């Protein structure tokens, strides 16, 4: 058993922390209330290594993304995935949403191609969401399909291929709209398109023109945007698209600005030393909303489990400092098949939440005043002093209040579930 603090210790530590933060003008209770109002969307694809439940004649991979590892216990169907997600949810405090990819349709053993998917194929997800008070988000799946093998989907020069994927994306928007109606609130739908080339394409222009055409066709389909809220996600490179990705950052920034579609920023989709924190104030000066894929790039991979690192802290600092938390849809995007998959969800989500809390506990007004007065030394010194304040004591109180394990106690619960459920699969 991993030792966790007792209730008395948690309360005592919280009271001491409260005094320390109060001295800086920060109210810890207010910070916790705001944290609790901030939803995070957990990605279904961590539970089964982005495999999905499609009935296929042959397994097809690709699309520039890949989960590596063979840790036992991946979910094999919707019931297992829902059960695993519920276990993860029980170990994470706060309002959680669940983010479904189109390949997680449940078609009762029938082969239904992606352009023919409807809300009926997601009825189990909708029922589960309703029964558990979990709102759903959605994604088009333009990979791991014979018509994606060429490396081009919506930007394909083959009209048959391009039309197929346009029909798929429109079908997905209708599904998102129906999910939104069922949950009486928006369903966030993300459009990520893997199209690109491995090496030195000499025509970078035509695929981009075709992607514009496809996106225009997709967004022209009438859906109620109160329920279906679209975002487009850029990328710098993928496996097999190292040299060129059609939907690059500049492409979607331009497309979004011109067409009034908001963009998704994945933290792993930029140059290794480029971070998204500085992009938020620029983008949100012009857009009313942004979707975040909280992720962690490591060298060539963009999808390691999220940790409480400076990148995560800085993203949430920017959002809180800019009063932009409410304009931001926060989702997670990573997949690691080399560790317990529930553990991956819980580590990543708890770290993202700690990142938000860390930002909410900042005496931003005080720092901004120092900066405005030109006292840059004091500002820098304060920024560093703040780093060792007792964030953990406030976080523990949050877990206690929300009735989820405090400290490392969740690791024991995860292990128990692994023995009882995952290793029996
Ligand atoms: C891929 C994108 C995309 C996917 C998911 C599965 O590079 O980040 O968001 O990870 O849609
Ligand atoms: Zn992503």
PDB file of C-alpha atoms and ligand atoms in Angstrom, residues 233 266 269 293 333, ligand 2:
ATOM      1  CA  UNK A 233      -5.971  20.663 -36.198  1.00  0.00           C
ATOM      2  CA  UNK A 266      -1.822  20.131 -30.270  1.00  0.00           C
ATOM      3  CA  UNK A 269       2.616  19.410 -33.353  1.00  0.00           C
ATOM      4  CA  UNK A 293      -4.792  18.926 -27.423  1.00  0.00           C
ATOM      5  CA  UNK A 333      -4.198  13.592 -26.837  1.00  0.00           C
TER       6      UNK A 333
HETATM    7 ZN1  LIG B   2      -3.958  15.971 -31.557  1.00  0.00          ZN
END
